[in-house]
Each structure stands twice: as C-alpha cells, then as structure tokens.
Amino acid sequence: QIELLSHVPVLRNFVEHLKRKNFNVCAVYLLDSQFITDVTKFISGCMASLSAMVQLELPHVNILSKMDLVTNKKDID
C-alpha cells in the first residue's frame, strides 16, 4: 500500500527496527502490469516506485504483476 509509505512512518520504523535486529532487508515493489499499457499510468507507477525507494532506503526490486491480464502484449514496447 503506497499510503503506508507516503503518509505514515510505520513501515520506515519497522524497517529500521529490523535493521537494528541485524536482519538483511530488501524492498519488493509490485506494479500492476495494467500500468504499462498507458504512458501516463506507467510514469505514475514509476514515480510511486521511486517514492518507495527514497522513503525506505533499501535495496529495491521492481516486479510487474498480473502479466497474464495484459491482453495485447505487442503494445508493451
């Protein structure tokens, strides 16, 4: 939930707590594949992902989810 990153410092505090307990932590950001079919949605999704990267300051992996729901995969280019 992007709201957990943008409005409340709970997730950031939780990550810091895990780091203090010597856990290795990384962030995985799932972006709905429907965002890549429209340029404005794609930019919005990228900015949300970037916001998560900046807020958490962790190694970060972006993953497109629900790729099976993209009807015309030729339009992805």
mmCIF file of N, CA and C in Angstrom:
data_model
loop_
_atom_site.group_PDB
_atom_site.id
_atom_site.type_symbol
_atom_site.label_atom_id
_atom_site.label_comp_id
_atom_site.label_asym_id
_atom_site.label_seq_id
_atom_site.Cartn_x
_atom_site.Cartn_y
_atom_site.Cartn_z
ATOM 1 N N GLN A 1 0.838 -1.180 0.000
ATOM 2 C CA GLN A 1 0.000 0.000 0.000
ATOM 3 C C GLN A 1 0.882 1.242 0.000
ATOM 4 N N ILE A 2 0.706 2.066 -0.993
ATOM 5 C CA ILE A 2 1.521 3.281 -1.111
ATOM 6 C C ILE A 2 1.231 4.242 0.042
ATOM 7 N N GLU A 3 0.034 4.169 0.612
ATOM 8 C CA GLU A 3 -0.313 5.050 1.724
ATOM 9 C C GLU A 3 0.585 4.812 2.931
ATOM 10 N N LEU A 4 1.031 3.577 3.117
ATOM 11 C CA LEU A 4 1.921 3.269 4.235
ATOM 12 C C LEU A 4 3.283 3.930 4.071
ATOM 13 N N LEU A 5 3.651 4.235 2.836
ATOM 14 C CA LEU A 5 4.928 4.886 2.594
ATOM 15 C C LEU A 5 4.810 6.398 2.610
ATOM 16 N N SER A 6 3.693 6.913 2.104
ATOM 17 C CA SER A 6 3.610 8.356 1.887
ATOM 18 C C SER A 6 3.062 9.137 3.074
ATOM 19 N N HIS A 7 2.200 8.540 3.884
ATOM 20 C CA HIS A 7 1.527 9.307 4.930
ATOM 21 C C HIS A 7 1.972 8.967 6.353
ATOM 22 N N VAL A 8 2.356 7.734 6.569
ATOM 23 C CA VAL A 8 2.656 7.285 7.921
ATOM 24 C C VAL A 8 4.059 6.670 7.956
ATOM 25 N N PRO A 9 4.850 6.980 8.965
ATOM 26 C CA PRO A 9 6.221 6.438 9.020
ATOM 27 C C PRO A 9 6.305 5.027 9.607
ATOM 28 N N VAL A 10 5.196 4.303 9.658
ATOM 29 C CA VAL A 10 5.180 2.989 10.301
ATOM 30 C C VAL A 10 6.116 2.010 9.593
ATOM 31 N N LEU A 11 6.031 1.938 8.286
ATOM 32 C CA LEU A 11 6.853 0.982 7.553
ATOM 33 C C LEU A 11 8.336 1.321 7.670
ATOM 34 N N ARG A 12 8.652 2.594 7.595
ATOM 35 C CA ARG A 12 10.049 3.030 7.752
ATOM 36 C C ARG A 12 10.570 2.648 9.138
ATOM 37 N N ASN A 13 9.763 2.867 10.170
ATOM 38 C CA ASN A 13 10.161 2.500 11.537
ATOM 39 C C ASN A 13 10.336 0.990 11.669
ATOM 40 N N PHE A 14 9.458 0.226 11.023
ATOM 41 C CA PHE A 14 9.557 -1.224 11.067
ATOM 42 C C PHE A 14 10.849 -1.707 10.402
ATOM 43 N N VAL A 15 11.191 -1.112 9.263
ATOM 44 C CA VAL A 15 12.423 -1.466 8.562
ATOM 45 C C VAL A 15 13.640 -1.142 9.438
ATOM 46 N N GLU A 16 13.627 0.020 10.057
ATOM 47 C CA GLU A 16 14.732 0.394 10.944
ATOM 48 C C GLU A 16 14.852 -0.572 12.118
ATOM 49 N N HIS A 17 13.731 -1.006 12.656
ATOM 50 C CA HIS A 17 13.742 -1.982 13.760
ATOM 51 C C HIS A 17 14.363 -3.299 13.302
ATOM 52 N N LEU A 18 13.979 -3.759 12.114
ATOM 53 C CA LEU A 18 14.562 -5.000 11.594
ATOM 54 C C LEU A 18 16.061 -4.870 11.374
ATOM 55 N N LYS A 19 16.501 -3.719 10.884
ATOM 56 C CA LYS A 19 17.935 -3.490 10.686
ATOM 57 C C LYS A 19 18.692 -3.510 12.010
ATOM 58 N N ARG A 20 18.100 -2.909 13.048
ATOM 59 C CA ARG A 20 18.748 -2.916 14.370
ATOM 60 C C ARG A 20 18.874 -4.329 14.918
ATOM 61 N N LYS A 21 17.956 -5.211 14.539
ATOM 62 C CA LYS A 21 17.996 -6.609 14.980
ATOM 63 C C LYS A 21 18.851 -7.473 14.049
ATOM 64 N N ASN A 22 19.625 -6.832 13.168
ATOM 65 C CA ASN A 22 20.560 -7.495 12.246
ATOM 66 C C ASN A 22 19.890 -8.364 11.186
ATOM 67 N N PHE A 23 18.693 -7.973 10.750
ATOM 68 C CA PHE A 23 18.056 -8.627 9.618
ATOM 69 C C PHE A 23 18.537 -7.954 8.341
ATOM 70 N N ASN A 24 18.755 -8.748 7.291
ATOM 71 C CA ASN A 24 19.016 -8.198 5.968
ATOM 72 C C ASN A 24 17.668 -7.968 5.303
ATOM 73 N N VAL A 25 17.416 -6.734 4.888
ATOM 74 C CA VAL A 25 16.094 -6.365 4.382
ATOM 75 C C VAL A 25 16.229 -5.805 2.972
ATOM 76 N N CYS A 26 15.287 -6.168 2.098
ATOM 77 C CA CYS A 26 15.187 -5.538 0.787
ATOM 78 C C CYS A 26 13.712 -5.274 0.506
ATOM 79 N N ALA A 27 13.450 -4.341 -0.389
ATOM 80 C CA ALA A 27 12.080 -3.988 -0.728
ATOM 81 C C ALA A 27 11.722 -4.591 -2.086
ATOM 82 N N VAL A 28 10.519 -5.113 -2.186
ATOM 83 C CA VAL A 28 9.987 -5.622 -3.449
ATOM 84 C C VAL A 28 8.745 -4.801 -3.759
ATOM 85 N N TYR A 29 8.771 -4.097 -4.882
ATOM 86 C CA TYR A 29 7.658 -3.241 -5.276
ATOM 87 C C TYR A 29 6.910 -3.911 -6.417
ATOM 88 N N LEU A 30 5.647 -4.258 -6.179
ATOM 89 C CA LEU A 30 4.816 -4.877 -7.202
ATOM 90 C C LEU A 30 4.015 -3.799 -7.915
ATOM 91 N N LEU A 31 4.179 -3.731 -9.216
ATOM 92 C CA LEU A 31 3.432 -2.782 -10.028
ATOM 93 C C LEU A 31 2.511 -3.576 -10.946
ATOM 94 N N ASP A 32 1.234 -3.245 -10.910
ATOM 95 C CA ASP A 32 0.251 -3.922 -11.736
ATOM 96 C C ASP A 32 0.600 -3.719 -13.205
ATOM 97 N N SER A 33 0.614 -4.796 -13.970
ATOM 98 C CA SER A 33 1.027 -4.711 -15.374
ATOM 99 C C SER A 33 0.088 -3.853 -16.210
ATOM 100 N N GLN A 34 -1.105 -3.601 -15.748
ATOM 101 C CA GLN A 34 -2.015 -2.717 -16.478
ATOM 102 C C GLN A 34 -1.457 -1.299 -16.575
ATOM 103 N N PHE A 35 -0.529 -0.956 -15.690
ATOM 104 C CA PHE A 35 0.091 0.370 -15.710
ATOM 105 C C PHE A 35 1.001 0.568 -16.917
ATOM 106 N N ILE A 36 1.482 -0.499 -17.521
ATOM 107 C CA ILE A 36 2.442 -0.328 -18.616
ATOM 108 C C ILE A 36 1.768 -0.149 -19.970
ATOM 109 N N THR A 37 0.446 -0.269 -20.036
ATOM 110 C CA THR A 37 -0.242 -0.107 -21.312
ATOM 111 C C THR A 37 -0.542 1.349 -21.636
ATOM 112 N N ASP A 38 -0.454 2.230 -20.651
ATOM 113 C CA ASP A 38 -0.718 3.655 -20.853
ATOM 114 C C ASP A 38 0.475 4.441 -20.325
ATOM 115 N N VAL A 39 0.972 5.387 -21.099
ATOM 116 C CA VAL A 39 2.191 6.123 -20.744
ATOM 117 C C VAL A 39 2.024 6.873 -19.421
ATOM 118 N N THR A 40 0.903 7.547 -19.235
ATOM 119 C CA THR A 40 0.731 8.330 -18.007
ATOM 120 C C THR A 40 0.631 7.430 -16.776
ATOM 121 N N LYS A 41 -0.023 6.295 -16.920
ATOM 122 C CA LYS A 41 -0.091 5.348 -15.799
ATOM 123 C C LYS A 41 1.292 4.780 -15.502
ATOM 124 N N PHE A 42 2.063 4.502 -16.547
ATOM 125 C CA PHE A 42 3.412 3.957 -16.358
ATOM 126 C C PHE A 42 4.293 4.948 -15.605
ATOM 127 N N ILE A 43 4.253 6.213 -15.986
ATOM 128 C CA ILE A 43 5.043 7.237 -15.296
ATOM 129 C C ILE A 43 4.583 7.361 -13.850
ATOM 130 N N SER A 44 3.284 7.314 -13.624
ATOM 131 C CA SER A 44 2.756 7.370 -12.263
ATOM 132 C C SER A 44 3.264 6.193 -11.430
ATOM 133 N N GLY A 45 3.249 4.998 -12.001
ATOM 134 C CA GLY A 45 3.749 3.816 -11.296
ATOM 135 C C GLY A 45 5.238 3.908 -11.012
ATOM 136 N N CYS A 46 5.997 4.443 -11.969
ATOM 137 C CA CYS A 46 7.440 4.625 -11.758
ATOM 138 C C CYS A 46 7.715 5.631 -10.644
ATOM 139 N N MET A 47 6.945 6.689 -10.608
ATOM 140 C CA MET A 47 7.130 7.699 -9.555
ATOM 141 C C MET A 47 6.764 7.141 -8.177
ATOM 142 N N ALA A 48 5.728 6.310 -8.122
ATOM 143 C CA ALA A 48 5.362 5.680 -6.854
ATOM 144 C C ALA A 48 6.466 4.739 -6.395
ATOM 145 N N SER A 49 7.050 4.001 -7.343
ATOM 146 C CA SER A 49 8.155 3.109 -7.016
ATOM 147 C C SER A 49 9.374 3.888 -6.531
ATOM 148 N N LEU A 50 9.666 4.987 -7.204
ATOM 149 C CA LEU A 50 10.780 5.836 -6.794
ATOM 150 C C LEU A 50 10.552 6.408 -5.402
ATOM 151 N N SER A 51 9.325 6.786 -5.110
ATOM 152 C CA SER A 51 8.986 7.288 -3.774
ATOM 153 C C SER A 51 9.261 6.223 -2.715
ATOM 154 N N ALA A 52 8.905 4.981 -3.012
ATOM 155 C CA ALA A 52 9.177 3.889 -2.074
ATOM 156 C C ALA A 52 10.670 3.693 -1.877
ATOM 157 N N MET A 53 11.443 3.796 -2.965
ATOM 158 C CA MET A 53 12.902 3.658 -2.867
ATOM 159 C C MET A 53 13.497 4.719 -1.953
ATOM 160 N N VAL A 54 13.041 5.940 -2.142
ATOM 161 C CA VAL A 54 13.587 7.057 -1.367
ATOM 162 C C VAL A 54 13.190 6.948 0.099
ATOM 163 N N GLN A 55 11.942 6.593 0.349
ATOM 164 C CA GLN A 55 11.456 6.518 1.730
ATOM 165 C C GLN A 55 12.137 5.406 2.525
ATOM 166 N N LEU A 56 12.308 4.246 1.909
ATOM 167 C CA LEU A 56 12.808 3.090 2.650
ATOM 168 C C LEU A 56 14.327 2.983 2.670
ATOM 169 N N GLU A 57 14.999 3.545 1.677
ATOM 170 C CA GLU A 57 16.460 3.476 1.594
ATOM 171 C C GLU A 57 16.961 2.035 1.722
ATOM 172 N N LEU A 58 16.404 1.170 0.900
ATOM 173 C CA LEU A 58 16.755 -0.243 0.914
ATOM 174 C C LEU A 58 17.108 -0.692 -0.502
ATOM 175 N N PRO A 59 17.816 -1.829 -0.612
ATOM 176 C CA PRO A 59 17.925 -2.446 -1.932
ATOM 177 C C PRO A 59 16.510 -2.729 -2.429
ATOM 178 N N HIS A 60 16.277 -2.534 -3.714
ATOM 179 C CA HIS A 60 14.916 -2.473 -4.224
ATOM 180 C C HIS A 60 14.773 -3.285 -5.504
ATOM 181 N N VAL A 61 13.690 -4.052 -5.606
ATOM 182 C CA VAL A 61 13.383 -4.822 -6.812
ATOM 183 C C VAL A 61 11.979 -4.441 -7.262
ATOM 184 N N ASN A 62 11.827 -4.056 -8.524
ATOM 185 C CA ASN A 62 10.514 -3.760 -9.093
ATOM 186 C C ASN A 62 10.031 -4.968 -9.891
ATOM 187 N N ILE A 63 8.780 -5.372 -9.661
ATOM 188 C CA ILE A 63 8.210 -6.525 -10.347
ATOM 189 C C ILE A 63 6.864 -6.134 -10.944
ATOM 190 N N LEU A 64 6.660 -6.506 -12.202
ATOM 191 C CA LEU A 64 5.357 -6.324 -12.835
ATOM 192 C C LEU A 64 4.497 -7.541 -12.512
ATOM 193 N N SER A 65 3.356 -7.302 -11.895
ATOM 194 C CA SER A 65 2.469 -8.403 -11.537
ATOM 195 C C SER A 65 1.300 -8.472 -12.524
ATOM 196 N N LYS A 66 0.614 -9.591 -12.523
ATOM 197 C CA LYS A 66 -0.582 -9.821 -13.338
ATOM 198 C C LYS A 66 -0.309 -9.686 -14.840
ATOM 199 N N MET A 67 0.841 -10.147 -15.295
ATOM 200 C CA MET A 67 1.165 -10.057 -16.718
ATOM 201 C C MET A 67 0.202 -10.880 -17.571
ATOM 202 N N ASP A 68 -0.427 -11.884 -16.981
ATOM 203 C CA ASP A 68 -1.374 -12.687 -17.736
ATOM 204 C C ASP A 68 -2.633 -11.904 -18.108
ATOM 205 N N LEU A 69 -2.888 -10.781 -17.443
ATOM 206 C CA LEU A 69 -4.069 -9.981 -17.730
ATOM 207 C C LEU A 69 -3.862 -8.961 -18.843
ATOM 208 N N VAL A 70 -2.616 -8.769 -19.291
ATOM 209 C CA VAL A 70 -2.355 -7.850 -20.404
ATOM 210 C C VAL A 70 -2.822 -8.531 -21.678
ATOM 211 N N THR A 71 -3.808 -7.928 -22.332
ATOM 212 C CA THR A 71 -4.416 -8.587 -23.485
ATOM 213 C C THR A 71 -3.535 -8.506 -24.734
ATOM 214 N N ASN A 72 -2.973 -7.332 -25.008
ATOM 215 C CA ASN A 72 -2.174 -7.164 -26.222
ATOM 216 C C ASN A 72 -0.718 -6.925 -25.834
ATOM 217 N N LYS A 73 0.029 -7.986 -25.714
ATOM 218 C CA LYS A 73 1.420 -7.883 -25.263
ATOM 219 C C LYS A 73 2.327 -7.213 -26.298
ATOM 220 N N LYS A 74 1.878 -7.096 -27.541
ATOM 221 C CA LYS A 74 2.673 -6.436 -28.570
ATOM 222 C C LYS A 74 2.728 -4.918 -28.345
ATOM 223 N N ASP A 75 1.767 -4.371 -27.606
ATOM 224 C CA ASP A 75 1.736 -2.928 -27.321
ATOM 225 C C ASP A 75 2.687 -2.525 -26.207
ATOM 226 N N ILE A 76 3.319 -3.468 -25.546
ATOM 227 C CA ILE A 76 4.179 -3.172 -24.400
ATOM 228 C C ILE A 76 5.424 -2.403 -24.822
ATOM 229 N N ASP A 77 5.936 -2.639 -26.002
ATOM 230 C CA ASP A 77 7.139 -1.941 -26.453
ATOM 231 C C ASP A 77 6.938 -0.446 -26.357
#
